[in-house]
Coordinates of C-alpha atoms in Angstrom, one line a residue:
Chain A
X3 CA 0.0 0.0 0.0
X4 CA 2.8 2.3 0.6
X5 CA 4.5 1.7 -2.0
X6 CA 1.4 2.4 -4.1
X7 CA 1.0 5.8 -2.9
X8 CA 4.3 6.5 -3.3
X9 CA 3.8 6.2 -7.0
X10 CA 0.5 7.9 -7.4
X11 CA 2.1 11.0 -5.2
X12 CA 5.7 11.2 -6.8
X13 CA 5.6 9.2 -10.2
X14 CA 1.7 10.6 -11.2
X15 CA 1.4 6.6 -11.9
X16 CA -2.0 6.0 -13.2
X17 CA -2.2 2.2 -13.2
X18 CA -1.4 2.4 -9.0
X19 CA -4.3 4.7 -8.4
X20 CA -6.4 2.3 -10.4
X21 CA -5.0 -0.2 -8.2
X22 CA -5.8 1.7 -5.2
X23 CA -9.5 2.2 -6.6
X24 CA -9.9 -1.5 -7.2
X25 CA -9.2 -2.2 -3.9
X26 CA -11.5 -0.1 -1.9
X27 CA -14.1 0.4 -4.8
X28 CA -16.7 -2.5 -3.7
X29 CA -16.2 -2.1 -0.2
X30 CA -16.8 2.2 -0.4
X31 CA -19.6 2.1 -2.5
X32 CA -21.5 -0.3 -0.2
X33 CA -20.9 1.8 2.5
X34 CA -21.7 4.8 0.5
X35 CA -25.1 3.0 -0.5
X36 CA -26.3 2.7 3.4
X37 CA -26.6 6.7 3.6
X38 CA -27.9 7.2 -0.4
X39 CA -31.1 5.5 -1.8
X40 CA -29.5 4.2 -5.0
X41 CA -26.5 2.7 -6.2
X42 CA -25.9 5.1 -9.0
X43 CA -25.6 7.5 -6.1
X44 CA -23.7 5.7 -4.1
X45 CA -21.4 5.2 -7.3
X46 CA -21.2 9.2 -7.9
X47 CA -20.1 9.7 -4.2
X48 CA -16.8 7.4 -3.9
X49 CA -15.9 8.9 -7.8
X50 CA -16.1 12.7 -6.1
X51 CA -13.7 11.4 -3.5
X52 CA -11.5 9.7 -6.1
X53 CA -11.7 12.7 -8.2
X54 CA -10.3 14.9 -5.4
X55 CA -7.9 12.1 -4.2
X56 CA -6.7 12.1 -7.6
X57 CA -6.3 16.0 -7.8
X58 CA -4.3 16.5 -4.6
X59 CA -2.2 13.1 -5.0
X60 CA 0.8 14.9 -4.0
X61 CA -0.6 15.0 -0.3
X62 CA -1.3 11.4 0.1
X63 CA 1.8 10.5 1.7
X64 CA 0.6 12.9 4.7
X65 CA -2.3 11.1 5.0
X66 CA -1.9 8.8 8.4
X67 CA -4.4 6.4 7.7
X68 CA -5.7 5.9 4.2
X69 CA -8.4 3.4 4.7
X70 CA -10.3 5.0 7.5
X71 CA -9.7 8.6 5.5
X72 CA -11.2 7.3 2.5
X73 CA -14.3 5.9 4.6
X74 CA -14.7 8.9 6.2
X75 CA -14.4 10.6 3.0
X76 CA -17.0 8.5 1.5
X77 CA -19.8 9.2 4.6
X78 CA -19.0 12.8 4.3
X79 CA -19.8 13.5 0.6
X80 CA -23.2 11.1 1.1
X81 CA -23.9 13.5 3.7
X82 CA -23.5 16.2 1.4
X83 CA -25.9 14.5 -1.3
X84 CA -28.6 13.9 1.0
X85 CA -28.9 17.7 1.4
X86 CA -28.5 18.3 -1.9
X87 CA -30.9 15.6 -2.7
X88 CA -33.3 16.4 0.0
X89 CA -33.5 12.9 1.0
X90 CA -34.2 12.9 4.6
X91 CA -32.6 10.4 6.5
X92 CA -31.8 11.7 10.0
X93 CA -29.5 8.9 11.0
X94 CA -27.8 6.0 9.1
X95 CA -31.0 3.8 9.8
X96 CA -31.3 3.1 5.7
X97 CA -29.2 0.4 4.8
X98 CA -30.0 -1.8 1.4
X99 CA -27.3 -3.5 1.6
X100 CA -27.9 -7.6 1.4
X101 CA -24.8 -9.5 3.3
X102 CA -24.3 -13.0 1.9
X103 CA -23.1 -15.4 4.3
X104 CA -20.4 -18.6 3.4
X105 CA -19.0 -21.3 5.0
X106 CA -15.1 -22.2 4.3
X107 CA -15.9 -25.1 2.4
X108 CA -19.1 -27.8 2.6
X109 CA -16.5 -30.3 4.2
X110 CA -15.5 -27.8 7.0
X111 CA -18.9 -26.2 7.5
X112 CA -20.0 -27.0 10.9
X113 CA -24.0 -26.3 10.2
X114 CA -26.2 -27.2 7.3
X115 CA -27.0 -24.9 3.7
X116 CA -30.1 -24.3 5.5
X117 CA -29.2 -23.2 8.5
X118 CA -26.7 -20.7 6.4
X119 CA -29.4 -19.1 5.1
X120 CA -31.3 -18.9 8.0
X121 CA -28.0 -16.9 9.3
X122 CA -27.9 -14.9 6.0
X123 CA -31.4 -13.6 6.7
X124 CA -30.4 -12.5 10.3
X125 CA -27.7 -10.7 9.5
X126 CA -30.1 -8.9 7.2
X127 CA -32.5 -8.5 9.8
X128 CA -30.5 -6.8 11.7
X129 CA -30.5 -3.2 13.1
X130 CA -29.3 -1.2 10.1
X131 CA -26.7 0.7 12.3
X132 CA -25.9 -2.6 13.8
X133 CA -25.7 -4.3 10.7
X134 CA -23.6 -1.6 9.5
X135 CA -20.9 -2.0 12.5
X136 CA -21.2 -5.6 11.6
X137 CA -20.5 -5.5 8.0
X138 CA -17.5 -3.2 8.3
X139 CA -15.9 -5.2 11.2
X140 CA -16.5 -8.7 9.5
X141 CA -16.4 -7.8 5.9
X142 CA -14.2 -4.9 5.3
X143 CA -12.3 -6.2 8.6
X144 CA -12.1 -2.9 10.2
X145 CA -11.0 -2.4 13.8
X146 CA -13.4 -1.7 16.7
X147 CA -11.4 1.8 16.5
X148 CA -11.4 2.0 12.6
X149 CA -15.7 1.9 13.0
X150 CA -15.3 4.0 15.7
X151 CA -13.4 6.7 13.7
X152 CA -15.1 6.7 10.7
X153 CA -19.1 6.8 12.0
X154 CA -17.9 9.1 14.6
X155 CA -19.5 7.0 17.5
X156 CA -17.4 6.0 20.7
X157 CA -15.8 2.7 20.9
X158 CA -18.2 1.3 23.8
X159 CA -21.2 1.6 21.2
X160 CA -19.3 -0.7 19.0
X161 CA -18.5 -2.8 21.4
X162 CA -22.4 -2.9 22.6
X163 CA -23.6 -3.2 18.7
X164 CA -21.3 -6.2 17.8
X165 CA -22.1 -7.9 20.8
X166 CA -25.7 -7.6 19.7
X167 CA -25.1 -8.9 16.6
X168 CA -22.7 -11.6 17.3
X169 CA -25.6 -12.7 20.3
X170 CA -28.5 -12.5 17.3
X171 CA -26.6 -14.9 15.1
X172 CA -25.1 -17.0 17.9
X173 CA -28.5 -17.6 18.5
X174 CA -29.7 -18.1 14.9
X175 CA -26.8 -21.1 14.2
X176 CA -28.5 -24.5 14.9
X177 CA -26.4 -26.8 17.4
X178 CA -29.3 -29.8 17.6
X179 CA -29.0 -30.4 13.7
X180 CA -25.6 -30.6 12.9
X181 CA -24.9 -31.5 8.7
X182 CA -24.6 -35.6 8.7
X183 CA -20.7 -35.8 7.7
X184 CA -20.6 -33.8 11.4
X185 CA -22.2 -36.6 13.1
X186 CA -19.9 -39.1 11.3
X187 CA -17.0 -37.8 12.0
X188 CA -17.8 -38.3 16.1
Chain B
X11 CA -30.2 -15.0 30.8
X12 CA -28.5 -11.5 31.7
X13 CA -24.9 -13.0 32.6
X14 CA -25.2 -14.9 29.2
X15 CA -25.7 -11.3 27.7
X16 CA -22.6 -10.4 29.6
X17 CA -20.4 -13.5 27.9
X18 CA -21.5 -12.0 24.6
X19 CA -20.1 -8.9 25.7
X20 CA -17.3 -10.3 26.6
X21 CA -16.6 -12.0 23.3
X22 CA -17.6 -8.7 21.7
X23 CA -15.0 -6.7 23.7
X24 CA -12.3 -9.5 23.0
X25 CA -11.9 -9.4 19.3
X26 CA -10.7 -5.3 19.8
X27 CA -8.3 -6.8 22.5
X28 CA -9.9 -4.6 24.9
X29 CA -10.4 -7.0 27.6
X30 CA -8.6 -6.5 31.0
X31 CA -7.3 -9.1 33.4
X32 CA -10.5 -9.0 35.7
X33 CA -12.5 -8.7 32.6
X34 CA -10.5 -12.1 30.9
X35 CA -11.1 -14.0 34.1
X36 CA -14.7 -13.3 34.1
X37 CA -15.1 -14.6 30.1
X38 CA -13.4 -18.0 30.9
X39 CA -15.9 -18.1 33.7
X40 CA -18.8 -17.5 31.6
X41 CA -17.5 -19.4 28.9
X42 CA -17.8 -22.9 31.3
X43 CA -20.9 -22.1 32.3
X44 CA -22.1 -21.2 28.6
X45 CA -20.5 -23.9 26.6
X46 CA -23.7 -23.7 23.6
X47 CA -22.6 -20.1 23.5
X48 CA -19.1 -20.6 22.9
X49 CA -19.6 -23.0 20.1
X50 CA -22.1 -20.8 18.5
X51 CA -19.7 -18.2 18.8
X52 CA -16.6 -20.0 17.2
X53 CA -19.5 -21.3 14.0
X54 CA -20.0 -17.7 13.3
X55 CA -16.4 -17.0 13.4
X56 CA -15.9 -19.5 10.7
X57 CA -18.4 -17.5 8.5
X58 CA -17.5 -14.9 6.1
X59 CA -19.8 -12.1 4.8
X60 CA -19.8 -10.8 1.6
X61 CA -22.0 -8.3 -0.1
X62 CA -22.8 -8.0 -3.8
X63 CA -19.5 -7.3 -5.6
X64 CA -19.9 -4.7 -8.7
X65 CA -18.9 -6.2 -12.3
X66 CA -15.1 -5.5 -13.7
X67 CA -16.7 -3.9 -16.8
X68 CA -18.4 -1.0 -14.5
X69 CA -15.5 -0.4 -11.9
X70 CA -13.7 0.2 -15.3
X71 CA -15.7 2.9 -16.1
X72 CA -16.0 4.3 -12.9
X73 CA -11.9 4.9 -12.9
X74 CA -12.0 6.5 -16.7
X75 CA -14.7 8.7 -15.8
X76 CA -13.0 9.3 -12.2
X77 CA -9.5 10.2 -14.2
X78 CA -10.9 12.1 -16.8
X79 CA -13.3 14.4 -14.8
X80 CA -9.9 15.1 -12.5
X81 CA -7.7 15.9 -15.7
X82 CA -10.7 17.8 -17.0
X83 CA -11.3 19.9 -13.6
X84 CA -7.4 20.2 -13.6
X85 CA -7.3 22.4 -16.9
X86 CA -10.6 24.3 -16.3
X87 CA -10.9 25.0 -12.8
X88 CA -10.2 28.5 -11.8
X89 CA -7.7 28.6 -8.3
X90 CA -11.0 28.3 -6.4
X91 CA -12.6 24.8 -5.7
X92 CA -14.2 23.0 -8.9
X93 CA -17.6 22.2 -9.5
X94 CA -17.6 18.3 -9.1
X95 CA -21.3 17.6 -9.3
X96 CA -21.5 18.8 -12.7
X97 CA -18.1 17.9 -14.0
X98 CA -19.5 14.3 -12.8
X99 CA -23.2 14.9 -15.0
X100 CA -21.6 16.1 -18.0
X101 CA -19.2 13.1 -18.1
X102 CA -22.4 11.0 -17.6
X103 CA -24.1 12.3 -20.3
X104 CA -20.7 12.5 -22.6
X105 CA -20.7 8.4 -21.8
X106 CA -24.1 8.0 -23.0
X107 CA -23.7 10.2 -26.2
X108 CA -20.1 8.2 -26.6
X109 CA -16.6 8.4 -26.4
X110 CA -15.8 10.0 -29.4
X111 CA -17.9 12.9 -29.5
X112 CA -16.8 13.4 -25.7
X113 CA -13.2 13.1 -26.5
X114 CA -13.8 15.8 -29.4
X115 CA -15.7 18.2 -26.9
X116 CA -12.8 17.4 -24.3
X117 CA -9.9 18.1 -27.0
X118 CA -11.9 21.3 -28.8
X119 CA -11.9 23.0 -25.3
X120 CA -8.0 22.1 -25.2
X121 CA -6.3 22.9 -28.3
X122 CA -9.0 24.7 -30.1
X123 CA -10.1 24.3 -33.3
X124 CA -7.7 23.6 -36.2
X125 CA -7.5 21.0 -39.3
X126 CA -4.4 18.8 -38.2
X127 CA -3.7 19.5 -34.5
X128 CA -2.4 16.9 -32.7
X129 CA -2.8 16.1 -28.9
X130 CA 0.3 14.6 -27.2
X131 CA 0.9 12.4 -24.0
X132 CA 4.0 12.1 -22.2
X133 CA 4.3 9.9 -19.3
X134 CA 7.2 10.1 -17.5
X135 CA 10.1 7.9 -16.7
X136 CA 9.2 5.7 -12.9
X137 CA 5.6 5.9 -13.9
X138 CA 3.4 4.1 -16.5
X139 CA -0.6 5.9 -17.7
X140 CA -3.4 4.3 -19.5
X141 CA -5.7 6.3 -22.1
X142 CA -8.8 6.0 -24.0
X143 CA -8.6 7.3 -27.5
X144 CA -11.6 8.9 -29.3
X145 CA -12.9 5.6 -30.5
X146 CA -12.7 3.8 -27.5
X147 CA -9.4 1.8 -28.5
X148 CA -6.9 1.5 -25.0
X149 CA -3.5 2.5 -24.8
X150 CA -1.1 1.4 -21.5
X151 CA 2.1 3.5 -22.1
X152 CA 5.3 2.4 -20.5
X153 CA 7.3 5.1 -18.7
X154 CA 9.0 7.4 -21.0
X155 CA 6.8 7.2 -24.0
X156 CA 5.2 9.7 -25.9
X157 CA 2.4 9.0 -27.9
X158 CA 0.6 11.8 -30.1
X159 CA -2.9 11.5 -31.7
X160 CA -4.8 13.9 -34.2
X161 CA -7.5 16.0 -32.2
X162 CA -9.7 15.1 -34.9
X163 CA -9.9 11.4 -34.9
X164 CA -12.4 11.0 -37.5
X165 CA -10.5 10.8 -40.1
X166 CA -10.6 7.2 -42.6
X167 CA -7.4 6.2 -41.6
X168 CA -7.0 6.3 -36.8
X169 CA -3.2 7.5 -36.7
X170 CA -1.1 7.7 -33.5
X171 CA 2.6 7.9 -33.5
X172 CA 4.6 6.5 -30.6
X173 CA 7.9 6.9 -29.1
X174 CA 8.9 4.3 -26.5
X175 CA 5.8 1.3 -25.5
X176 CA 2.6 0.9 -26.1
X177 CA 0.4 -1.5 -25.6
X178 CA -2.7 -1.5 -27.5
X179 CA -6.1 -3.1 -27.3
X180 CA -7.9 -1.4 -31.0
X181 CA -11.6 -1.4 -30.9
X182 CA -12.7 -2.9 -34.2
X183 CA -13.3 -0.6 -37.3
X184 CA -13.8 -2.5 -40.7
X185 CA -13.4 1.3 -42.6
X186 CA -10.8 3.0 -40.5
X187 CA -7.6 1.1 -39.7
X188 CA -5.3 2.3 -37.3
X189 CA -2.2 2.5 -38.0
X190 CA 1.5 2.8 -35.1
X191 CA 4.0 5.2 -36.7
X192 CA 7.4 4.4 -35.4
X193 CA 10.7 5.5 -36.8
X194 CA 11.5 1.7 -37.6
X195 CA 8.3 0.5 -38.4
X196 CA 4.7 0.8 -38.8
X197 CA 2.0 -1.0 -38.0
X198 CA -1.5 -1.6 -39.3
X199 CA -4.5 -3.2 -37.8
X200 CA -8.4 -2.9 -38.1
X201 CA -9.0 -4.3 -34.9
X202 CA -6.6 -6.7 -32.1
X203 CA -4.0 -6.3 -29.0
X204 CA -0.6 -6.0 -29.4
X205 CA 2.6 -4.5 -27.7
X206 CA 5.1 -2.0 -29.4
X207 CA 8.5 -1.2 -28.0
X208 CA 10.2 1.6 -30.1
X209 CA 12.9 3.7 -27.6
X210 CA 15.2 5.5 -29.9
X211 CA 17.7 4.5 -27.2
X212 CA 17.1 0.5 -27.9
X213 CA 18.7 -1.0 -31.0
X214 CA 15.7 -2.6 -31.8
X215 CA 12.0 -1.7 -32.4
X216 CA 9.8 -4.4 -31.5
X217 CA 6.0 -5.5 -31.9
X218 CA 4.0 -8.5 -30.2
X219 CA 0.6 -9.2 -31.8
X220 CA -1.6 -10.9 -28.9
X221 CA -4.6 -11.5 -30.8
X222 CA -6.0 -11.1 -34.3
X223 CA -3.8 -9.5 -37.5
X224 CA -1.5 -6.5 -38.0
X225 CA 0.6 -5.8 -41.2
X226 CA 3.8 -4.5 -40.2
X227 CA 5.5 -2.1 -42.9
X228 CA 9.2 -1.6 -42.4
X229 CA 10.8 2.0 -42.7
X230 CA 13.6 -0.2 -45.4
X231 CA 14.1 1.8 -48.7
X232 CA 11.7 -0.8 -50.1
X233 CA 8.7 -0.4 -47.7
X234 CA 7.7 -3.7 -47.5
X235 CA 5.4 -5.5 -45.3
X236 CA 4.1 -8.9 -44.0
X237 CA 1.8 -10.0 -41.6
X238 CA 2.2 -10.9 -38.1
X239 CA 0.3 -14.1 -36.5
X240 CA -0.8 -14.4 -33.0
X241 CA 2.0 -14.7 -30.4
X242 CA 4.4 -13.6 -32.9
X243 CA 7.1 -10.5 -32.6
X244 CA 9.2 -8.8 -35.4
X245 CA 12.2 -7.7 -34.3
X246 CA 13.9 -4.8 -36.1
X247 CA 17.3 -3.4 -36.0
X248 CA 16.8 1.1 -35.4
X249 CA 19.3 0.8 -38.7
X250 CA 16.6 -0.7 -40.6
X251 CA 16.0 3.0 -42.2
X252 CA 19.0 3.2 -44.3
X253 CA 18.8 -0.5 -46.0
X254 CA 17.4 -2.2 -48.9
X255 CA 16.0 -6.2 -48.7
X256 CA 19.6 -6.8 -50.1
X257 CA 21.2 -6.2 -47.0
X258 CA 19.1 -8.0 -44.8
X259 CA 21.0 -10.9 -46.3
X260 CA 23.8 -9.7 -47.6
X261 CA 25.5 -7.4 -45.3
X262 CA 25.3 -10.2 -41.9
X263 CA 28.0 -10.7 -40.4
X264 CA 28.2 -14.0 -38.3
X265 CA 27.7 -12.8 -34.8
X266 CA 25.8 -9.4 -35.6
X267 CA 22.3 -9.2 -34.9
X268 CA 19.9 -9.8 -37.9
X269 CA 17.9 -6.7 -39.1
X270 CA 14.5 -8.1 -39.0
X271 CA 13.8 -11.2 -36.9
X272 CA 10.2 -13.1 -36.7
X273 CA 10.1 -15.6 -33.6
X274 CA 7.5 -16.8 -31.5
X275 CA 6.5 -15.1 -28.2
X276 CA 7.0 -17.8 -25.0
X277 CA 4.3 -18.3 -23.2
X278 CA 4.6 -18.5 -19.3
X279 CA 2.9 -22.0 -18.3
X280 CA 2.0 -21.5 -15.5
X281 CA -0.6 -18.4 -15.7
X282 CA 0.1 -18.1 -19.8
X283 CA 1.1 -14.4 -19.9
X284 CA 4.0 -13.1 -21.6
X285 CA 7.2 -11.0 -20.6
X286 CA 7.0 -8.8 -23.3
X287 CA 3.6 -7.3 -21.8
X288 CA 4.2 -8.4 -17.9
X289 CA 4.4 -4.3 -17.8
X290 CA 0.8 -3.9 -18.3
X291 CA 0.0 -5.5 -15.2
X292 CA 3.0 -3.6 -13.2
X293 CA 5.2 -6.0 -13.2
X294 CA 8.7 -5.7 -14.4
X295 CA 10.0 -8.9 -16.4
X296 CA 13.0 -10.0 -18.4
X297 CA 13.6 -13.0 -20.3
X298 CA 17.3 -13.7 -21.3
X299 CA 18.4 -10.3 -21.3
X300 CA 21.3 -9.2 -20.9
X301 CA 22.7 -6.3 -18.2
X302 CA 23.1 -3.8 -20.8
X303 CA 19.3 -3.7 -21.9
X304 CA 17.9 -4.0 -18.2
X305 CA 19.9 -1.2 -17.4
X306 CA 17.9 1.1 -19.5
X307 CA 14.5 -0.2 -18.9
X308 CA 15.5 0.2 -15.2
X309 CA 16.8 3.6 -15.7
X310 CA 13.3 4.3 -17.2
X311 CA 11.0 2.4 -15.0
X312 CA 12.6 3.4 -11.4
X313 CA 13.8 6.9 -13.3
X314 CA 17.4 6.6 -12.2
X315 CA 20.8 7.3 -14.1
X316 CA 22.6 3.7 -14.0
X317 CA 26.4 3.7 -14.6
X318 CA 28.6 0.6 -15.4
X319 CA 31.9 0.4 -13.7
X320 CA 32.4 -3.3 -14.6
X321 CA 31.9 -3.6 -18.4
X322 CA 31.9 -7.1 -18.3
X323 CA 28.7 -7.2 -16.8
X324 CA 26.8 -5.4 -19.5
X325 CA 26.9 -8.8 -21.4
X326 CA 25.4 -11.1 -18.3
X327 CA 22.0 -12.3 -19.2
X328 CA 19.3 -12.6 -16.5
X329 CA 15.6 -13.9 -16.6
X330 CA 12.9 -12.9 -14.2
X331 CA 9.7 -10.7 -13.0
X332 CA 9.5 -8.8 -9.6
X333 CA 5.9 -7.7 -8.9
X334 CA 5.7 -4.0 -7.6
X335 CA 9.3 -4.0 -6.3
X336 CA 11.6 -1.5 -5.1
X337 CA 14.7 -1.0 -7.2
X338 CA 16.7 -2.7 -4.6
X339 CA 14.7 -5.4 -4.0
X340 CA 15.0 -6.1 -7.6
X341 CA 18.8 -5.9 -7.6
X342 CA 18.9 -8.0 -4.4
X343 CA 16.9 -10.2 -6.9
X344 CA 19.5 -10.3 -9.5
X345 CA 22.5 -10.4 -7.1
X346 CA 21.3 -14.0 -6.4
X347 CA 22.3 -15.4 -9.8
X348 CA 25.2 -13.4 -10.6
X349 CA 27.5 -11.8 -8.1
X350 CA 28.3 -7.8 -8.6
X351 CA 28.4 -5.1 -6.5
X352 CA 26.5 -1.4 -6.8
X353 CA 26.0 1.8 -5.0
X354 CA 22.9 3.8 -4.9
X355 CA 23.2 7.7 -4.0
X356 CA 20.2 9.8 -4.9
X357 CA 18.7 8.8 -8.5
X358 CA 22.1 7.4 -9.4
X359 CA 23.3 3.7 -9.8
X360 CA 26.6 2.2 -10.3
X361 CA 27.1 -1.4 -10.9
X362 CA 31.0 -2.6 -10.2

C-alpha cells in the first residue's frame, strides 16, 4: 500500500491509483449506498472522492491512515448528497445492503445450507446501524477503532452493537442439527 | 439469561483486545458455564460475509470517468474549488452520447479548433498511464513514451505515432484502420492487441501481436510489409532506415544481430502471460536479457541514471519478474544469480 501511494504522489502513476480504486471500490460504494437511496448515487459519491484524491495526490503521503480517511471521505460526501438531494434520512438507519453469508468449504462447515441461510437472513434483519458496524468489522475487517473513527461513534457503542449482533446470530446457528458428515465424524 | 448477555459482551469486547485481566477472568468463567454459546460463537467465526460485488466492466468505467473528470477539472478549474457535481453529470451524459464525441468536446476546449492539430501524452520515466482514445481503442504507455494522436480522430485512416511502449487493445473498425508510426516501423490493424516497444535509445523496435492480424511495414528503402500471427514479434534493428531487402542478407556478419527477426513469443505456463507485456499489469520482467538492456529499462522504470563500472557485466543475461518491487529489491533479486556489486546515492546507480 505504501509503496502504491508513493507512485501515485511522486511518479503521477496511473495504473497504481487504479490499483488503489480497485481495492476499496466494492467495499466504499456499499458503504456509500447505506446513507444514499440508490447505487448510481452511491457510485457518484466514492468517484467525487476519487476525483479529489486524484487531484491532490501529492498530499497522500501525509495522510496517516488511508483506509479509514477514504471511509470517512465516502460518509462525508453522502452526507453532502442527502442535502443536496433532500433525502431525509436523520441517522444511518437506511441500509439496502444484502450480506451474503459462506462457510469455508461444505466439508468444514459446521452447520447445514439451511441453517446458512437462516444466518444470512439474520444478518439482514439486523438493526441497520448494527448491521452496518457488523459489515465493516467482518467484511471490510475494520478495527473496533477504525468503525469508531469513521461513524464518529465512541468505541463502547461498537463494542455494545457487535455484541448484539454476534448474540443475534449465535443464536440463529443451529447446534441440535448438525450437517450428517458432522455426526460421522464423532 | 443477563450473565449470558454479559459473555456476549465479553466476546464482543475481545476481538478489539480490549479486555482487562478481571474482565478475561470473568469470560473463561462465563465461557464454562455457557458452553452452547461458545460453540455458536466460534460457528459464526468461521463465517465470512460478503455483499454483492460490482462487475469489472463497470468499476472500469468508474476509474475512466474518475481520471478524466480530474484531468478535465485540472485544466478548467479557476484557483478556487471545482464544481464536481456537474463535472461528474456532463461526463455522464458525454458516456451515454459516446466516447468519441466526448473526446472531441474534451480536446476542442484544449487545443481549439484547427484542421491537423495533434494532442500529445507524455508519461514520464518511474511511472506508467493508460488512455482512452476517441474511439474507445486503449493505450497502457510504459514510462518514458510519448504518444501523439490527431485531435480530430475522425478521419478514414485512426493514426497515432509512438515513441517508446505501447500497448494496444484497437476497438474494431472495418473502414478506419489504425495504424502505429514508429521511426523503424509501422503498424497496421483494423482491430486486435498488441505491444510495441520503439525507444530510440534501444537498437531494436519491436511488436507482439496478442490477438488477431496487423501488417507490419518496415521503414527499409523498399517499404515492405508482412503479416504478423498471433503470439508472434518482429524484431527490427533502429538501422533498418537506411537499408534495402539486399542487406538483410547480404551485409550479416556471423555474430551481428539480424535486421529483422520473426520468432515466436513464450508463453509462461503457468498463468500463460508473456514478458513482453508483464508491464501492463506492473510488473517488471525480463527473459534472457542481458545487463546492458535492463539497465535502461530500469533507468526508465525506477527513473534513475545507472552507470557501469564493470563492463563485463553489461553482457550477463538474467531472466525474471518482480511484482511492484523496489529497485533494490529487484537488484537483491539479480544479485542471487550473478555476483556484482552497486551503490545507490540519490537517483544514481553504479554497478561494479
Amino acid at each position: 500500500m505504501q509503496l502504491l501511494i508513493e507512485r501515485i504522489a511522486r511518479y503521477n502513476d496511473q495504473l497504481a491509483f487504479r490499483q488503489l480504486f480497485l481495492h476499496f471500490c466494492d467495499r466504499l460504494i456499499h458503504f456509500a449506498g447505506t446513507f444514499l437511496s440508490s447505487r448510481e448515487e452511491a457510485e457518484e459519491a466514492v468517484s467525487d472522492v476519487f476525483i479529489k484524491l486524484w487531484q491532490h495526490r501529492e498530499k497522500l503521503p501525509e495522510i496517516a491512515n488511508l483506509q479509514t480517511y477514504l471511509y470517512k471521505a465516502v460518509k462525508n460526501t453522502a452526507l453532502n448528497y442527502q442535502a443536496r438531494i433532500k433525502h431525509i434520512y436523520t441517522d444511518i438507519d437506511h441500509i439496502s445492503v444484502k450480506i451474503n453469508a459462506q462457510a469455508p468449504s461444505p466439508e468444514e462447515a459446521l452447520i447445514s445450507r439451511e441453517n446458512l441461510q437462516q444466518i444470512e437472513q439474520a444478518v439482514n434483519r439486523l438493526p441497520p446501524r448494527c448491521k452496518l458496524i457488523f459489515k465493516l468489522v467482518k467484511e471490510d475487517n475494520l478495527s473496533y477503532r477504525e468503525v469508531a473513527d469513521i461513524l464518529d461513534i465512541s468505541m463502547n457503542t461498537v463494542n455494545v452493537q457487535m455484541s448484539i449482533a454476534l448474540r443475534k446470530l449465535g443464536k440463529a446457528i443451529d447446534l441440535s442439527h448438525p450437517p450428517s458428515f458432522y455426526l460421522s465424524k464423532k | 439469561m443477563e450473565q449470558e448477555q454479559r459473555l456476549w459482551e465479553l466476546l464482543a469486547m475481545q476481538h478489539s483486545g480490549e479486555l482487562n485481566e478481571l474482565e478475561l477472568e470473568e469470560l473463561e468463567r462465563l465461557k464454562n458455564v455457557f458452553p452452547d454459546a461458545v460453540k455458536q460463537f466460534n460457528i459464526l467465526n468461521t463465517l465470512s460475509f460478503n455483499a454483492e460485488k460490482l462487475s469489472a466492466r463497470r468499476k472500469e468505467q468508474l476509474m475512466d470517468g474518475i481520471l478524466m473528470a480530474a484531468g478535465d477539472a485540472e485544466i478548467e478549474a479557476p484557483p478556487g474549488k471545482p464544481r464536481k457535481g456537474t463535472l461528474i453529470a456532463l461526463l455522464l451524459i458525454v458516456l451515454a452520447i459516446g466516447p468519441a464525441v466526448g473526446w472531441w468536446l474534451l480536446s476542442a476546449r484544449r487545443s481549439g479548433s484547427g484542421q491537423q492539430e495533434w494532442s500529445t501524452i507524455q508519461v514520464r520515466k518511474g511511472s506508467r498511464s493508460k488512455v482512452t482514445l476517441p474511439d474507445g481503442t486503449v493505450v497502457f504507455l510504459n514510462a518514458g513514451s510519448t504518444l501523439s494522436y490527431p485531435n480530430d480522430f475522425t478521419n478514414a485512416v485512426r493514426e497515432v505515432k509512438l515513441s517508446g511502449e505501447g500497448y494496444f487493445k484497437v476497438v474494431t473498425m472495418a473502414e478506419h484502420p489504425f495504424v502505429v508510426y514508429t521511426p523503424a516501423l509501422d503498424i497496421s490493424v483494423l482491430g486486435t492487441e498488441f505491444n510495441v516497444r520503439a525507444y530510440q535509445d534501444e537498437q531494436q523496435t519491436e511488436a507482439v501481436l496478442i490477438s488477431g492480424k496487423v501488417e507490419v511495414i518496415l521503414k527499409d528503402k523498399e517499404q515492405r510489409r508482412f503479416t504478423l500471427s498471433p503470439q508472434q514479434k518482429v524484431l527490427v534493428s533502429n538501422e533498418i532506415r537506411e537499408t534495402t531487402a539486399a542487406d538483410t542478407v547480404m551485409k550479416l556478419k556471423p555474430a551481428a544481430k539480424p535486421l529483422i527477426a520473426v520468432e515466436k513469443v513464450l508463453q509462461d505456463a503457468k498463468d500463460s502471460s508473456f514478458v513482453e507485456t508483464a508491464w501492463v499489469e506492473n510488473k517488471f520482467a525480463f527473459r534472457n536479457e542481458s545487463f546492458e538492456v535492463l539497465a535502461q529499462r530500469m533507468e526508465r522504470w525506477y527513473d534513475v541514471v545507472i552507470e557501469f563500472k564493470n563492463d563485463a557485466l553489461r553482457s550477463t543475461n538474467f531472466t525474471g519478474s518482480v511484482d511492484n518491487e523496489s529497485l533494490p529489491e529487484l537488484l537483491k533479486i539479480l544479485q542471487e544469480t550473478k555476483r556484482f556489486n552497486y551503490t545507490i546515492s540519490s537517483n544514481k546507480v553504479i554497478f561494479y
